[in-house]
Short mmCIF file of C-alpha atoms in Angstrom, two decimals:
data_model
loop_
_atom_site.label_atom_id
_atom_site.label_comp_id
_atom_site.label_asym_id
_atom_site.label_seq_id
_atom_site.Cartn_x
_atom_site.Cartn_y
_atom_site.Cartn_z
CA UNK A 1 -104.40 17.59 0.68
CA UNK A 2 -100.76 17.17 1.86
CA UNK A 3 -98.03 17.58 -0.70
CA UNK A 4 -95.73 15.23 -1.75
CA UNK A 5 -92.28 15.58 -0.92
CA UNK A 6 -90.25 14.97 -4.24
CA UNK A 7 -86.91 13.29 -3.44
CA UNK A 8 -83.84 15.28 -4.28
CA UNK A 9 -81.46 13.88 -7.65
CA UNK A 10 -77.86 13.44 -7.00
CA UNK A 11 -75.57 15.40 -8.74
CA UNK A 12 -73.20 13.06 -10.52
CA UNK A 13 -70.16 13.76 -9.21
CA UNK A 14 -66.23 12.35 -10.99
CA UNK A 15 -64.99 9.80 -9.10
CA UNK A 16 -61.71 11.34 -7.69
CA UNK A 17 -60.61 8.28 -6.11
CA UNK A 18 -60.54 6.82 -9.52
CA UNK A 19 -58.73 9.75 -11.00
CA UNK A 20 -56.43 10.03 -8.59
CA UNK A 21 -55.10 6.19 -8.98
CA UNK A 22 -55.20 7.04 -13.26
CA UNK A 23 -52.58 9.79 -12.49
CA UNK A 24 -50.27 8.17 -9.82
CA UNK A 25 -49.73 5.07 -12.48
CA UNK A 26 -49.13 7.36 -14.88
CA UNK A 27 -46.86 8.78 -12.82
CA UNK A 28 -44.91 6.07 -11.83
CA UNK A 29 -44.95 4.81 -15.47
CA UNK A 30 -43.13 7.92 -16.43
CA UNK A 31 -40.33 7.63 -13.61
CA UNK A 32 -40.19 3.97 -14.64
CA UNK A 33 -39.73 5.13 -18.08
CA UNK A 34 -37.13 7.81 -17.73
CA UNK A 35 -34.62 5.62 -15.39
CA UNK A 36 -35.05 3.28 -17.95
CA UNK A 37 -33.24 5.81 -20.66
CA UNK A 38 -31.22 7.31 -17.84
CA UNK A 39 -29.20 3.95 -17.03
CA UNK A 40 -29.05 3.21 -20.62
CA UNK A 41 -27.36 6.64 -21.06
CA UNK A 42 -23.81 7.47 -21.01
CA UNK A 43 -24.17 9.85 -18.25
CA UNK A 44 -25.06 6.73 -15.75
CA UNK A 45 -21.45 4.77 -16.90
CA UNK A 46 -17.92 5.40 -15.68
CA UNK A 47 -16.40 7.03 -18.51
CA UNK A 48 -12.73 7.77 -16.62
CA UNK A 49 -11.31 5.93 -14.59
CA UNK A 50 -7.67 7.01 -13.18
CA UNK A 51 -5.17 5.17 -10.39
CA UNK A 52 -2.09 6.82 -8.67
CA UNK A 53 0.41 5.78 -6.27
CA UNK A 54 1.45 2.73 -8.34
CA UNK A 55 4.72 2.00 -9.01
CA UNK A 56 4.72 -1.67 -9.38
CA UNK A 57 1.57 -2.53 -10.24
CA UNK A 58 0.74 -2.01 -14.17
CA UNK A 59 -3.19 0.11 -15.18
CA UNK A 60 -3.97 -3.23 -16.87
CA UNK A 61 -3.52 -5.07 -13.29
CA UNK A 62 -5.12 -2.72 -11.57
CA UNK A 63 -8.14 -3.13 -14.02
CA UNK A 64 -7.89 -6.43 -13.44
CA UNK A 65 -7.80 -7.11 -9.83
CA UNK A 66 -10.43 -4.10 -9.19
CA UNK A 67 -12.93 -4.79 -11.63
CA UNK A 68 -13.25 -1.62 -12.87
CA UNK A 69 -13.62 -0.64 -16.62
CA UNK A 70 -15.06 2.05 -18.92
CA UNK A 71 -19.27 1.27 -19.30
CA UNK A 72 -20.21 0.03 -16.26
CA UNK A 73 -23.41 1.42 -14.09
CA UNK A 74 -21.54 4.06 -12.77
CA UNK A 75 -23.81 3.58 -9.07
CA UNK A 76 -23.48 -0.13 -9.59
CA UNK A 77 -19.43 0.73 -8.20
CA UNK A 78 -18.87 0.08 -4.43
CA UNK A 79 -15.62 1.30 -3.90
CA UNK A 80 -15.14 -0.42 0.11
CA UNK A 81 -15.84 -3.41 -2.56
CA UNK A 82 -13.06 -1.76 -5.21
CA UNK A 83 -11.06 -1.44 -2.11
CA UNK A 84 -10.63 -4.82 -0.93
CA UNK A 85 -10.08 -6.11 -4.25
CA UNK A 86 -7.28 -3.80 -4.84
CA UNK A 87 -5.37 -5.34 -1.38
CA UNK A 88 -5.33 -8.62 -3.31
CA UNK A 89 -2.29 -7.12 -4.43
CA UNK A 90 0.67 -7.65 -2.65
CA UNK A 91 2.55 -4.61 -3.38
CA UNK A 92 -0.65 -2.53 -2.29
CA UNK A 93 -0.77 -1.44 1.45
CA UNK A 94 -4.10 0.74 1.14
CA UNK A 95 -6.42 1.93 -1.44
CA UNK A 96 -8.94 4.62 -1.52
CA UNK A 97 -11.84 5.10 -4.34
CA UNK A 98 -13.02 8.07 -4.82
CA UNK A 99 -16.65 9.14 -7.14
CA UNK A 100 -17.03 12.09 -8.92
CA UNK A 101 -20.46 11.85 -11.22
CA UNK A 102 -20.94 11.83 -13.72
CA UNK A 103 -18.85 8.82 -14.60
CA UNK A 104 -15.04 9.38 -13.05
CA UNK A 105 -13.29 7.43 -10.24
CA UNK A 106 -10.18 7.78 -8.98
CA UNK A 107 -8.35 5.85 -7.53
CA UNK A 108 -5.30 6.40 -4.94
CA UNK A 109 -3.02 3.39 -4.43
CA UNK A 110 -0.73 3.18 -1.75
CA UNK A 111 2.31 0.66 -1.78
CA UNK A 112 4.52 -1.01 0.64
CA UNK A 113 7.67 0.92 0.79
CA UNK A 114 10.93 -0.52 -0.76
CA UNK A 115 13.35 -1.55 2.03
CA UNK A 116 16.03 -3.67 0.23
CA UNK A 117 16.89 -5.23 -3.12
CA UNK A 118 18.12 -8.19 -4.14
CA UNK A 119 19.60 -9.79 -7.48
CA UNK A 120 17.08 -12.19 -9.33
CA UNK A 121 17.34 -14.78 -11.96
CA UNK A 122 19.72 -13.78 -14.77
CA UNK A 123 20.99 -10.35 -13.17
CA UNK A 124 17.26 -8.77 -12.64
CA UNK A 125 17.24 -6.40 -9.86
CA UNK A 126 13.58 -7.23 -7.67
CA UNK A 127 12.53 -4.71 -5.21
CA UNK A 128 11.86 -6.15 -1.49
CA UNK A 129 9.16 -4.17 0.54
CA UNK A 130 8.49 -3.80 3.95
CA UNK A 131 5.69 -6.96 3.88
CA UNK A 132 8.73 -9.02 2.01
CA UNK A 133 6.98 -9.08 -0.76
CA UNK A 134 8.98 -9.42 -4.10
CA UNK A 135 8.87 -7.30 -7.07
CA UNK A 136 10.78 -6.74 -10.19
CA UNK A 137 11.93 -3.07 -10.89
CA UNK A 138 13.64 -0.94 -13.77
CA UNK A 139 16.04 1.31 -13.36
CA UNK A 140 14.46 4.35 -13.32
CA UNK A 141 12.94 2.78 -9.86
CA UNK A 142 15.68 2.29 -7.79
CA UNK A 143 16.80 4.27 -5.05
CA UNK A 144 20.57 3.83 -4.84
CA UNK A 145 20.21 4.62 -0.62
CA UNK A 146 18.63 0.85 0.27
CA UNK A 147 20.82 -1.90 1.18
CA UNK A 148 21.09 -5.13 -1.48
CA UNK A 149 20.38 -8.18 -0.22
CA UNK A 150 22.63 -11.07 -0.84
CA UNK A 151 23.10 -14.87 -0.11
CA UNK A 152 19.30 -15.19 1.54
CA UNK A 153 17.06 -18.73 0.66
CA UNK A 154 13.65 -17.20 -0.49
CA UNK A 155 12.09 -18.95 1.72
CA UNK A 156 13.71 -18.13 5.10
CA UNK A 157 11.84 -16.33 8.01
CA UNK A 158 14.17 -14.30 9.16
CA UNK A 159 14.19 -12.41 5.60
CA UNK A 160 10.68 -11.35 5.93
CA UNK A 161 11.21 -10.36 9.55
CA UNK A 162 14.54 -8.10 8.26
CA UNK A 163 12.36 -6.41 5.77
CA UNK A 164 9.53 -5.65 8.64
CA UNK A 165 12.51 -4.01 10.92
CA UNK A 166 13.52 -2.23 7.73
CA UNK A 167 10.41 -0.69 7.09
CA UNK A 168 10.07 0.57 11.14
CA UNK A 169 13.27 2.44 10.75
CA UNK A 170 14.05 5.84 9.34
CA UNK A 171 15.23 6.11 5.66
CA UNK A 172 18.21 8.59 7.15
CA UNK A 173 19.42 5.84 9.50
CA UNK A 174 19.90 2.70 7.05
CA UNK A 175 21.10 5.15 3.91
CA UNK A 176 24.81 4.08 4.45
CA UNK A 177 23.85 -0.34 4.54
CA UNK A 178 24.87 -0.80 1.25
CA UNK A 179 24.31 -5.07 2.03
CA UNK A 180 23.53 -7.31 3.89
CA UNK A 181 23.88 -10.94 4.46
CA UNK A 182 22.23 -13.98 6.73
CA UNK A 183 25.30 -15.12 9.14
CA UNK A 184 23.30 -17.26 11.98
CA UNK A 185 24.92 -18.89 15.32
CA UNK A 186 23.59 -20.89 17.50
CA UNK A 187 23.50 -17.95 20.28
CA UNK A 188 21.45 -15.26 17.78
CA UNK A 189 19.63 -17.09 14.88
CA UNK A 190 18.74 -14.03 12.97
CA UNK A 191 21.99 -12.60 13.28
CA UNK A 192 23.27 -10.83 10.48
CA UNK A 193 26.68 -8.96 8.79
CA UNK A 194 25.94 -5.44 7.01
CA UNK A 195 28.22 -3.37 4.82
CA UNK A 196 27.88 0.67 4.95
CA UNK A 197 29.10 2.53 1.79
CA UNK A 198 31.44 4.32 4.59
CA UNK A 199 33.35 1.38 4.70
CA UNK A 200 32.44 -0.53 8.45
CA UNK A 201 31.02 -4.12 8.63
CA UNK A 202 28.34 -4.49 10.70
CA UNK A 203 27.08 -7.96 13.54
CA UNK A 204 23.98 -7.30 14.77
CA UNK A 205 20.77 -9.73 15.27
CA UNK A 206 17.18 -8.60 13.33
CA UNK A 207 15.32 -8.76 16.58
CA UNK A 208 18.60 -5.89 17.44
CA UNK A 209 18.23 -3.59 14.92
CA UNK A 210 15.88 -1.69 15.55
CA UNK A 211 17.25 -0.61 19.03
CA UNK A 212 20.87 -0.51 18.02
CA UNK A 213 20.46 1.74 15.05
CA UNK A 214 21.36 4.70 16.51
CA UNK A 215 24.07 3.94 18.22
CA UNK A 216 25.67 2.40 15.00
CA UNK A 217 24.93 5.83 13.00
CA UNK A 218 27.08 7.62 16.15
CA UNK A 219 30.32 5.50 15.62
CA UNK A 220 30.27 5.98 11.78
CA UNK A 221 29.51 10.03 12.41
CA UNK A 222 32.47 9.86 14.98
CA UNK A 223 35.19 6.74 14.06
CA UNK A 224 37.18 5.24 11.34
CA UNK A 225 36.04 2.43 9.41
CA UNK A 226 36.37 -0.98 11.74
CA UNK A 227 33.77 -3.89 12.74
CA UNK A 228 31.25 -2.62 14.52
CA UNK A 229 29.51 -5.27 16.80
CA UNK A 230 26.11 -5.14 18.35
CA UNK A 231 24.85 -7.99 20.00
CA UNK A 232 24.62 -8.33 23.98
CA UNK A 233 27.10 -5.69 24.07
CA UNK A 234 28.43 -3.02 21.37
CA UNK A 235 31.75 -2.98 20.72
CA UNK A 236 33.95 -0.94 18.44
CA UNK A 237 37.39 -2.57 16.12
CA UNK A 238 38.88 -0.20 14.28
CA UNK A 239 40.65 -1.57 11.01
CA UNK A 240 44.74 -1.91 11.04
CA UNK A 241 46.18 1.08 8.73
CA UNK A 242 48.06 0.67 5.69
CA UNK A 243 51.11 0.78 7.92
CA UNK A 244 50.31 -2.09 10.20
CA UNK A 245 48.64 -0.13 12.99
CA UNK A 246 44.93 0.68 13.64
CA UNK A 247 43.67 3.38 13.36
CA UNK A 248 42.33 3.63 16.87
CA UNK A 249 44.53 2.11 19.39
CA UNK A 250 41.97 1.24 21.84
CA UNK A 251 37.97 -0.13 20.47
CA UNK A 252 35.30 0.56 22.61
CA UNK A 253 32.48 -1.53 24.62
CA UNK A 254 29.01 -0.50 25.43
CA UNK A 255 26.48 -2.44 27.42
CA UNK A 256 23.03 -2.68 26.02
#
């Protein structure tokens, strides 16, 4: 008699696909969980936040124009976005943000530089900068070497194109224009008359300046005070003397 073949039971086996998915939502529910506390932290808010490099520009405008204050996501902070902000500013030239976790930025402001002055409403001395921008100062701001400006409209061109030549030259060669003045013709319409502390006046055009500057600073190094002309061509005057005479018999005449 044959023998019957008995069919073999399954082993019942855990179902490790099931397990598997049980342990990766667990998973994910405890990541979920703990960026949940860790944004809700302090450690994940700016707690500092420091700016330098501003001189006219107050914290509280800084804070204002930026953005930026004490409790906010700390990676919710894009400082390109900071950045751009910041240049809403006149008096700001560049701005750089800079991250440090947990919770500090600093920030490094960079301003125009202060190329003249020039006497506001009711004596108040503003600051002009290299963009002609405008800016009340104290005293403890001023630097005595920049030239005043005097007897401008606010609102002509030529101003903001003075300040731009300003800016391009060296400190050391403008440090003796103690003013200067708008005095137009018909020939050179941004001609102007500057005063040095060393006692010479000064006709030169804006669109000059910045080509004529040195040869100005070599007749003050080498003369005595006179009218110094720079136009077409440079010339030299010497002032008379107390005693009638100048000083220099004979001025002198330089081509461009």
């Amino acid at each position: 008699m044959p023998k019957a073949h008995i069919p073999v039971l399954k082993e019942n086996r855990p179902k490790k696909k099931a397990s598997r998915k049980i342990i990766s939502i667990l998973l994910l529910l405890f990541i979920a969980i703990l960026a949940v506390l860790f944004f809700r932290s302090p450690v994940s808010q700016v707690t500092e936040i420091q700016f330098t490099g501003n001189t006219f520009s107050s914290r509280e405008q800084l804070l204002q124009a930026s953005g930026l204050k004490t409790g906010i996501q700390y990676f919710g902070v894009s400082p390109s976005k900071v950045e751009n902000q910041l240049l809403q500013i006149k008096s700001i030239q560049k701005a750089v943000v800079d991250k440090h976790f947990p919770g500090e930025i600093n920030v490094r402001i960079e301003e125009y530089p202060t190329v003249a002055y020039e006497l506001g409403e009711g004596g108040r001395l503003d600051a002009i900068l290299a963009n002609g921008t405008k800016v009340a100062v104290n005293s403890s701001g001023i630097a005595v070497e920049k030239p005043i400006l005097t007897k401008w409209s606010p609102n002509d061109p030529n101003k903001a194109e003075l300040c731009k030549a300003l800016g391009q030259i060296p400190n050391e060669l403008i440090s003796d224009i103690s003013e200067i003045i708008p005095s137009p013709t018909a020939s050179f319409p941004d001609r102007i008359k500057m005063y040095t502390r060393s006692r010479f006046v000064v006709i030169t055009a804006i669109s000059l300046l910045g080509d004529k500057i040195e040869y100005l600073n070599q007749v003050i190094e080498n003369a005595q005070p006179g009218t110094i002309t720079m136009l077409e061509a440079d010339t030299y005057t010497p002032f008379e003397t107390p005693g009638g005479e100048e000083s220099d018999q004979n001025g002198t005449t330089h081509g461009n």
